PDB file of C-alpha atoms in Angstrom:
ATOM      1  CA  MET A   1       0.031   0.008   0.017  1.00 45.00           C
ATOM      2  CA  LYS A   2       2.816   2.402   0.912  1.00 46.00           C
ATOM      3  CA  LYS A   3       4.585   1.583  -2.349  1.00 48.00           C
ATOM      4  CA  LEU A   4       1.370   2.266  -4.212  1.00 39.00           C
ATOM      5  CA  LEU A   5       0.986   5.653  -2.567  1.00 41.00           C
ATOM      6  CA  LEU A   6       4.615   6.467  -3.263  1.00 45.00           C
ATOM      7  CA  VAL A   7       4.184   5.642  -6.957  1.00 40.00           C
ATOM      8  CA  ALA A   8       1.002   7.697  -7.178  1.00 40.00           C
ATOM      9  CA  SER A   9       2.741  10.689  -5.500  1.00 44.00           C
ATOM     10  CA  VAL A  10       5.631  10.527  -7.962  1.00 40.00           C
ATOM     11  CA  VAL A  11       3.196  10.400 -10.907  1.00 38.00           C
ATOM     12  CA  LEU A  12       1.232  13.370  -9.595  1.00 36.00           C
ATOM     13  CA  MET A  13       4.402  15.347  -9.071  1.00 44.00           C
ATOM     14  CA  GLY A  14       5.519  14.511 -12.634  1.00 45.00           C
ATOM     15  CA  VAL A  15       2.210  15.717 -14.049  1.00 40.00           C
ATOM     16  CA  ALA A  16       2.422  19.007 -12.059  1.00 41.00           C
ATOM     17  CA  VAL A  17       6.018  19.633 -13.187  1.00 42.00           C
ATOM     18  CA  LYS A  18       5.048  18.874 -16.815  1.00 48.00           C
ATOM     19  CA  ALA A  19       2.079  21.256 -16.678  1.00 55.00           C
ATOM     20  CA  GLN A  20       4.260  24.110 -15.508  1.00 77.00           C
ATOM     21  CA  GLU A  21       6.254  25.334 -18.471  1.00 90.00           C
ATOM     22  CA  THR A  22       8.040  28.605 -19.256  1.00 94.00           C
ATOM     23  CA  ARG A  23       8.762  29.558 -22.864  1.00 96.00           C
ATOM     24  CA  PHE A  24      10.393  32.612 -24.426  1.00 97.00           C
ATOM     25  CA  GLY A  25       9.619  33.911 -27.845  1.00 97.00           C
ATOM     26  CA  VAL A  26       9.611  36.683 -30.470  1.00 98.00           C
ATOM     27  CA  LYS A  27       6.781  38.305 -32.352  1.00 98.00           C
ATOM     28  CA  ALA A  28       6.083  40.911 -34.965  1.00 98.00           C
ATOM     29  CA  GLY A  29       3.107  42.096 -36.987  1.00 98.00           C
ATOM     30  CA  TYR A  30       0.764  44.699 -38.291  1.00 98.00           C
ATOM     31  CA  SER A  31      -1.049  47.395 -36.245  1.00 98.00           C
ATOM     32  CA  LEU A  32      -4.090  49.457 -37.157  1.00 97.00           C
ATOM     33  CA  THR A  33      -4.087  52.453 -34.838  1.00 97.00           C
ATOM     34  CA  MET A  34      -6.346  55.496 -34.357  1.00 96.00           C
ATOM     35  CA  LEU A  35      -6.992  58.395 -32.021  1.00 96.00           C
ATOM     36  CA  LYS A  36     -10.254  59.449 -30.458  1.00 94.00           C
ATOM     37  CA  VAL A  37     -10.774  63.131 -29.521  1.00 90.00           C
ATOM     38  CA  ASP A  38     -13.426  63.834 -26.892  1.00 84.00           C
ATOM     39  CA  GLY A  39     -13.938  67.597 -26.883  1.00 65.00           C
ATOM     40  CA  ASP A  40     -15.094  69.182 -23.677  1.00 60.00           C
ATOM     41  CA  GLN A  41     -15.470  72.702 -25.147  1.00 49.00           C
ATOM     42  CA  ASP A  42     -17.517  74.117 -28.021  1.00 47.00           C
ATOM     43  CA  ASP A  43     -14.502  74.583 -30.251  1.00 51.00           C
ATOM     44  CA  LEU A  44     -13.332  70.992 -29.835  1.00 54.00           C
ATOM     45  CA  GLU A  45     -15.162  68.489 -32.066  1.00 66.00           C
ATOM     46  CA  GLU A  46     -15.633  64.924 -30.924  1.00 77.00           C
ATOM     47  CA  ARG A  47     -14.170  62.655 -33.573  1.00 85.00           C
ATOM     48  CA  THR A  48     -12.108  59.625 -34.410  1.00 89.00           C
ATOM     49  CA  THR A  49      -9.118  59.997 -36.741  1.00 91.00           C
ATOM     50  CA  ASP A  50      -8.482  57.888 -39.748  1.00 92.00           C
ATOM     51  CA  PRO A  51      -6.453  54.772 -38.937  1.00 93.00           C
ATOM     52  CA  SER A  52      -2.666  54.632 -39.482  1.00 95.00           C
ATOM     53  CA  HIS A  53      -1.145  51.412 -40.758  1.00 97.00           C
ATOM     54  CA  THR A  54       2.020  50.509 -38.928  1.00 97.00           C
ATOM     55  CA  PHE A  55       3.880  47.603 -37.236  1.00 98.00           C
ATOM     56  CA  TYR A  56       5.038  46.169 -33.897  1.00 98.00           C
ATOM     57  CA  VAL A  57       7.987  44.034 -32.985  1.00 98.00           C
ATOM     58  CA  GLY A  58       9.430  42.513 -29.767  1.00 98.00           C
ATOM     59  CA  GLY A  59       9.708  39.544 -27.427  1.00 98.00           C
ATOM     60  CA  LEU A  60       7.641  37.668 -24.899  1.00 98.00           C
ATOM     61  CA  VAL A  61       7.747  35.171 -22.012  1.00 97.00           C
ATOM     62  CA  GLU A  62       4.934  32.761 -21.281  1.00 97.00           C
ATOM     63  CA  HIS A  63       4.505  30.670 -18.132  1.00 97.00           C
ATOM     64  CA  LYS A  64       1.811  27.903 -17.906  1.00 96.00           C
ATOM     65  CA  PHE A  65       0.691  26.988 -14.414  1.00 95.00           C
ATOM     66  CA  SER A  66      -1.472  24.154 -15.722  1.00 94.00           C
ATOM     67  CA  ASP A  67      -2.738  22.786 -19.011  1.00 93.00           C
ATOM     68  CA  THR A  68      -5.503  25.390 -19.097  1.00 96.00           C
ATOM     69  CA  PHE A  69      -4.068  28.523 -17.410  1.00 97.00           C
ATOM     70  CA  GLY A  70      -0.999  30.693 -17.870  1.00 97.00           C
ATOM     71  CA  ILE A  71       0.295  34.304 -17.932  1.00 98.00           C
ATOM     72  CA  GLN A  72       2.290  36.110 -20.584  1.00 98.00           C
ATOM     73  CA  GLY A  73       4.420  39.238 -20.536  1.00 98.00           C
ATOM     74  CA  GLU A  74       5.792  41.075 -23.555  1.00 98.00           C
ATOM     75  CA  LEU A  75       8.095  43.921 -24.528  1.00 98.00           C
ATOM     76  CA  LEU A  76       7.192  45.500 -27.827  1.00 98.00           C
ATOM     77  CA  TYR A  77       7.905  48.644 -29.887  1.00 98.00           C
ATOM     78  CA  SER A  78       5.276  50.238 -32.042  1.00 98.00           C
ATOM     79  CA  PRO A  79       4.801  53.696 -33.700  1.00 97.00           C
ATOM     80  CA  LEU A  80       1.139  54.299 -32.791  1.00 97.00           C
ATOM     81  CA  GLY A  81      -1.143  57.309 -33.437  1.00 96.00           C
ATOM     82  CA  GLY A  82      -3.622  58.385 -36.155  1.00 95.00           C
ATOM     83  CA  LYS A  83      -4.041  60.676 -39.182  1.00 92.00           C
ATOM     84  CA  GLU A  84      -6.567  63.079 -40.603  1.00 89.00           C
ATOM     85  CA  ASP A  85      -7.237  64.360 -44.169  1.00 84.00           C
ATOM     86  CA  TYR A  86      -9.291  67.619 -44.353  1.00 80.00           C
ATOM     87  CA  ASN A  87     -10.242  68.578 -47.878  1.00 76.00           C
ATOM     88  CA  VAL A  88     -12.557  71.399 -49.037  1.00 74.00           C
ATOM     89  CA  SER A  89     -13.083  73.030 -52.432  1.00 69.00           C
ATOM     90  CA  GLU A  90     -15.450  75.579 -54.037  1.00 69.00           C
ATOM     91  CA  GLY A  91     -14.993  76.372 -57.712  1.00 65.00           C
ATOM     92  CA  GLN A  92     -11.243  77.036 -58.269  1.00 68.00           C
ATOM     93  CA  LEU A  93     -10.656  77.570 -54.573  1.00 77.00           C
ATOM     94  CA  TYR A  94      -9.350  74.552 -52.743  1.00 71.00           C
ATOM     95  CA  PHE A  95      -7.690  73.702 -49.472  1.00 75.00           C
ATOM     96  CA  ARG A  96      -6.290  70.333 -48.203  1.00 77.00           C
ATOM     97  CA  GLU A  97      -4.578  69.648 -44.959  1.00 82.00           C
ATOM     98  CA  LYS A  98      -3.168  66.235 -44.105  1.00 87.00           C
ATOM     99  CA  SER A  99      -2.004  65.673 -40.595  1.00 90.00           C
ATOM    100  CA  LYS A 100      -0.393  62.582 -39.037  1.00 93.00           C
ATOM    101  CA  VAL A 101       0.472  62.010 -35.316  1.00 95.00           C
ATOM    102  CA  THR A 102       3.025  59.381 -34.445  1.00 96.00           C
ATOM    103  CA  PHE A 103       3.754  58.143 -30.886  1.00 97.00           C
ATOM    104  CA  GLY A 104       6.941  56.082 -30.714  1.00 98.00           C
ATOM    105  CA  THR A 105       5.747  53.732 -27.975  1.00 98.00           C
ATOM    106  CA  LEU A 106       7.365  51.033 -25.840  1.00 98.00           C
ATOM    107  CA  LEU A 107       4.535  48.541 -25.044  1.00 98.00           C
ATOM    108  CA  ILE A 108       4.486  46.265 -22.007  1.00 98.00           C
ATOM    109  CA  PRO A 109       1.482  43.932 -22.408  1.00 98.00           C
ATOM    110  CA  VAL A 110       0.599  41.624 -19.465  1.00 98.00           C
ATOM    111  CA  SER A 111      -2.199  39.084 -19.872  1.00 98.00           C
ATOM    112  CA  ALA A 112      -3.833  36.046 -18.338  1.00 98.00           C
ATOM    113  CA  LYS A 113      -4.313  33.159 -20.830  1.00 98.00           C
ATOM    114  CA  TYR A 114      -6.930  30.419 -20.924  1.00 98.00           C
ATOM    115  CA  PHE A 115      -6.050  27.401 -23.156  1.00 98.00           C
ATOM    116  CA  ILE A 116      -9.197  26.055 -24.764  1.00 97.00           C
ATOM    117  CA  THR A 117      -7.102  23.347 -26.395  1.00 96.00           C
ATOM    118  CA  GLU A 118      -3.343  22.718 -26.373  1.00 93.00           C
ATOM    119  CA  ASN A 119      -2.986  24.950 -29.452  1.00 95.00           C
ATOM    120  CA  LEU A 120      -5.771  27.545 -29.026  1.00 98.00           C
ATOM    121  CA  SER A 121      -5.905  30.106 -26.262  1.00 98.00           C
ATOM    122  CA  VAL A 122      -7.690  33.421 -25.423  1.00 98.00           C
ATOM    123  CA  ALA A 123      -6.034  36.223 -23.476  1.00 98.00           C
ATOM    124  CA  LEU A 124      -7.328  39.110 -21.363  1.00 98.00           C
ATOM    125  CA  GLY A 125      -4.948  41.749 -20.074  1.00 98.00           C
ATOM    126  CA  ALA A 126      -3.681  45.353 -20.439  1.00 98.00           C
ATOM    127  CA  SER A 127      -0.981  47.013 -22.380  1.00 98.00           C
ATOM    128  CA  PHE A 128       1.125  49.601 -20.572  1.00 98.00           C
ATOM    129  CA  GLY A 129       2.584  51.972 -23.174  1.00 98.00           C
ATOM    130  CA  VAL A 130       5.450  54.371 -22.523  1.00 98.00           C
ATOM    131  CA  ILE A 131       5.511  57.145 -25.182  1.00 98.00           C
ATOM    132  CA  LEU A 132       9.128  57.705 -26.049  1.00 98.00           C
ATOM    133  CA  SER A 133       8.575  60.281 -28.834  1.00 97.00           C
ATOM    134  CA  ALA A 134       5.651  62.220 -30.267  1.00 96.00           C
ATOM    135  CA  LYS A 135       5.609  63.995 -33.561  1.00 96.00           C
ATOM    136  CA  GLN A 136       2.978  65.649 -35.745  1.00 94.00           C
ATOM    137  CA  LYS A 137       3.484  66.038 -39.505  1.00 92.00           C
ATOM    138  CA  THR A 138       1.247  68.446 -41.426  1.00 90.00           C
ATOM    139  CA  VAL A 139       1.062  68.838 -45.231  1.00 86.00           C
ATOM    140  CA  ILE A 140      -0.898  71.739 -46.699  1.00 82.00           C
ATOM    141  CA  ASP A 141      -1.928  72.194 -50.249  1.00 76.00           C
ATOM    142  CA  ALA A 142      -4.070  75.299 -51.172  1.00 70.00           C
ATOM    143  CA  GLY A 143      -4.733  77.660 -54.034  1.00 63.00           C
ATOM    144  CA  ILE A 144      -7.285  79.240 -56.322  1.00 64.00           C
ATOM    145  CA  GLY A 145      -6.566  77.155 -59.425  1.00 59.00           C
ATOM    146  CA  ILE A 146      -4.280  79.687 -61.053  1.00 54.00           C
ATOM    147  CA  PRO A 147      -0.635  78.755 -61.749  1.00 55.00           C
ATOM    148  CA  GLY A 148       1.667  80.646 -59.444  1.00 50.00           C
ATOM    149  CA  LEU A 149      -1.016  81.347 -56.856  1.00 48.00           C
ATOM    150  CA  GLU A 150      -0.691  78.058 -54.895  1.00 55.00           C
ATOM    151  CA  LEU A 151       0.438  77.337 -51.392  1.00 55.00           C
ATOM    152  CA  GLU A 152       2.264  74.191 -50.338  1.00 59.00           C
ATOM    153  CA  GLY A 153       3.775  73.228 -46.971  1.00 61.00           C
ATOM    154  CA  ASP A 154       5.343  70.275 -45.287  1.00 70.00           C
ATOM    155  CA  ASP A 155       6.117  70.606 -41.581  1.00 82.00           C
ATOM    156  CA  GLU A 156       6.992  68.170 -38.799  1.00 88.00           C
ATOM    157  CA  VAL A 157       6.989  69.294 -35.168  1.00 93.00           C
ATOM    158  CA  ASP A 158       7.853  67.612 -31.879  1.00 95.00           C
ATOM    159  CA  ILE A 159       4.796  67.510 -29.572  1.00 94.00           C
ATOM    160  CA  LYS A 160       6.336  65.339 -26.789  1.00 95.00           C
ATOM    161  CA  ASP A 161       5.892  68.166 -24.231  1.00 95.00           C
ATOM    162  CA  ASP A 162       2.156  68.297 -25.003  1.00 94.00           C
ATOM    163  CA  VAL A 163       1.584  64.562 -24.546  1.00 95.00           C
ATOM    164  CA  ASN A 164       1.221  62.405 -21.386  1.00 96.00           C
ATOM    165  CA  THR A 165       3.741  59.603 -21.236  1.00 97.00           C
ATOM    166  CA  LEU A 166       1.591  56.659 -20.091  1.00 97.00           C
ATOM    167  CA  ASN A 167      -0.901  54.990 -22.419  1.00 97.00           C
ATOM    168  CA  ILE A 168      -2.901  52.158 -20.752  1.00 98.00           C
ATOM    169  CA  ALA A 169      -5.006  49.968 -23.023  1.00 98.00           C
ATOM    170  CA  PRO A 170      -6.931  46.861 -21.815  1.00 98.00           C
ATOM    171  CA  PHE A 171      -7.161  44.140 -24.495  1.00 98.00           C
ATOM    172  CA  LEU A 172      -8.827  40.922 -25.506  1.00 98.00           C
ATOM    173  CA  GLY A 173      -7.056  38.541 -27.879  1.00 98.00           C
ATOM    174  CA  ALA A 174      -6.657  35.001 -29.191  1.00 98.00           C
ATOM    175  CA  GLU A 175      -3.721  32.854 -30.215  1.00 98.00           C
ATOM    176  CA  PHE A 176      -3.228  29.726 -32.300  1.00 98.00           C
ATOM    177  CA  MET A 177       0.053  27.865 -32.035  1.00 97.00           C
ATOM    178  CA  LEU A 178       1.443  25.027 -34.116  1.00 96.00           C
ATOM    179  CA  GLU A 179       3.387  22.081 -32.690  1.00 93.00           C
ATOM    180  CA  ASN A 180       6.725  23.524 -33.815  1.00 95.00           C
ATOM    181  CA  GLY A 181       6.237  26.715 -31.789  1.00 95.00           C
ATOM    182  CA  LEU A 182       5.088  28.957 -34.628  1.00 97.00           C
ATOM    183  CA  PHE A 183       2.040  30.954 -33.596  1.00 98.00           C
ATOM    184  CA  PHE A 184      -0.480  33.496 -34.939  1.00 98.00           C
ATOM    185  CA  ASP A 185      -2.329  35.981 -32.707  1.00 98.00           C
ATOM    186  CA  ALA A 186      -4.669  38.937 -32.809  1.00 98.00           C
ATOM    187  CA  ARG A 187      -5.846  41.384 -30.178  1.00 98.00           C
ATOM    188  CA  TYR A 188      -7.750  44.611 -29.819  1.00 98.00           C
ATOM    189  CA  ASN A 189      -6.350  47.229 -27.429  1.00 98.00           C
ATOM    190  CA  TYR A 190      -8.857  49.833 -26.142  1.00 97.00           C
ATOM    191  CA  GLY A 191      -7.124  52.980 -24.993  1.00 96.00           C
ATOM    192  CA  ILE A 192      -8.368  54.611 -21.731  1.00 96.00           C
ATOM    193  CA  SER A 193      -5.544  57.014 -20.860  1.00 96.00           C
ATOM    194  CA  ASP A 194      -5.868  60.723 -21.674  1.00 95.00           C
ATOM    195  CA  LEU A 195      -2.797  61.479 -23.782  1.00 96.00           C
ATOM    196  CA  SER A 196      -3.460  65.269 -24.042  1.00 92.00           C
ATOM    197  CA  LYS A 197      -2.137  67.730 -21.566  1.00 91.00           C
ATOM    198  CA  SER A 198      -4.367  70.432 -22.935  1.00 85.00           C
ATOM    199  CA  GLU A 199      -8.148  70.792 -23.193  1.00 76.00           C
ATOM    200  CA  GLY A 200     -10.084  67.754 -24.429  1.00 81.00           C
ATOM    201  CA  LYS A 201      -9.349  64.082 -23.995  1.00 90.00           C
ATOM    202  CA  ILE A 202      -7.340  62.076 -26.578  1.00 94.00           C
ATOM    203  CA  THR A 203      -7.129  58.276 -26.400  1.00 96.00           C
ATOM    204  CA  ASN A 204      -5.266  55.774 -28.526  1.00 97.00           C
ATOM    205  CA  SER A 205      -6.785  52.394 -29.475  1.00 97.00           C
ATOM    206  CA  PHE A 206      -5.150  49.809 -31.762  1.00 98.00           C
ATOM    207  CA  LEU A 207      -5.621  46.422 -33.428  1.00 98.00           C
ATOM    208  CA  GLN A 208      -2.669  44.035 -33.656  1.00 98.00           C
ATOM    209  CA  VAL A 209      -2.392  41.017 -35.910  1.00 98.00           C
ATOM    210  CA  GLY A 210       0.884  39.094 -36.082  1.00 97.00           C
ATOM    211  CA  VAL A 211       3.034  36.059 -36.066  1.00 98.00           C
ATOM    212  CA  GLY A 212       5.739  34.777 -33.718  1.00 98.00           C
ATOM    213  CA  PHE A 213       7.766  31.831 -32.514  1.00 98.00           C
ATOM    214  CA  LYS A 214       8.145  30.286 -29.043  1.00 97.00           C
ATOM    215  CA  PHE A 215      11.334  28.439 -28.123  1.00 94.00           C
ATOM    216  CA  GLY A 216      11.458  25.303 -25.997  1.00 82.00           C
ATOM    217  CA  GLY A 217       8.557  23.177 -24.888  1.00 67.00           C
ATOM    218  CA  ASN A 218       7.706  19.684 -25.965  1.00 55.00           C
TER     219      ASN A 218
END
């Protein structure tokens, strides 16, 4: 009986050790990012910018406590933000202003993962973004349709002093991993932090779709 209990204990310990697994990896992909402006004064219009198409790249560490539950931390870099294109014309008079805001952001996503199967999991967490740089580029094209009477401008300014550094965005995502460690994932990050130091609230939300590889494991 004692031998049977000893064998059972060893087996259970082996299962527990096997279930706990730490893996490191790399990932990269596509980001669709936009800004939302919530005006709190009459001269500030509530609007959402056009999306900017950009990228993200970085590394991760995943730890599984069991076959169904784990946590994951990441360190990513992504140039987030949004853009606007204002265009008006009447007869030969026209005016067009294109503006793009770019936040060079260091992202630290932390999530809890539930494994539906060995290969498929869903994640719930938050991304803590540190804005390293902030720039706004504006291109103006205006005139009255007569050669020589046109106005063109291309200007990029540093707006880092006007932007709050921390960008917190809760997210929901999913991941599918192959047996060799290659995985595909997608998540939507909903920005809740006010990034503007002036009047009105500006938030940054973004969609991420990418591919990566996890080292180690069975």
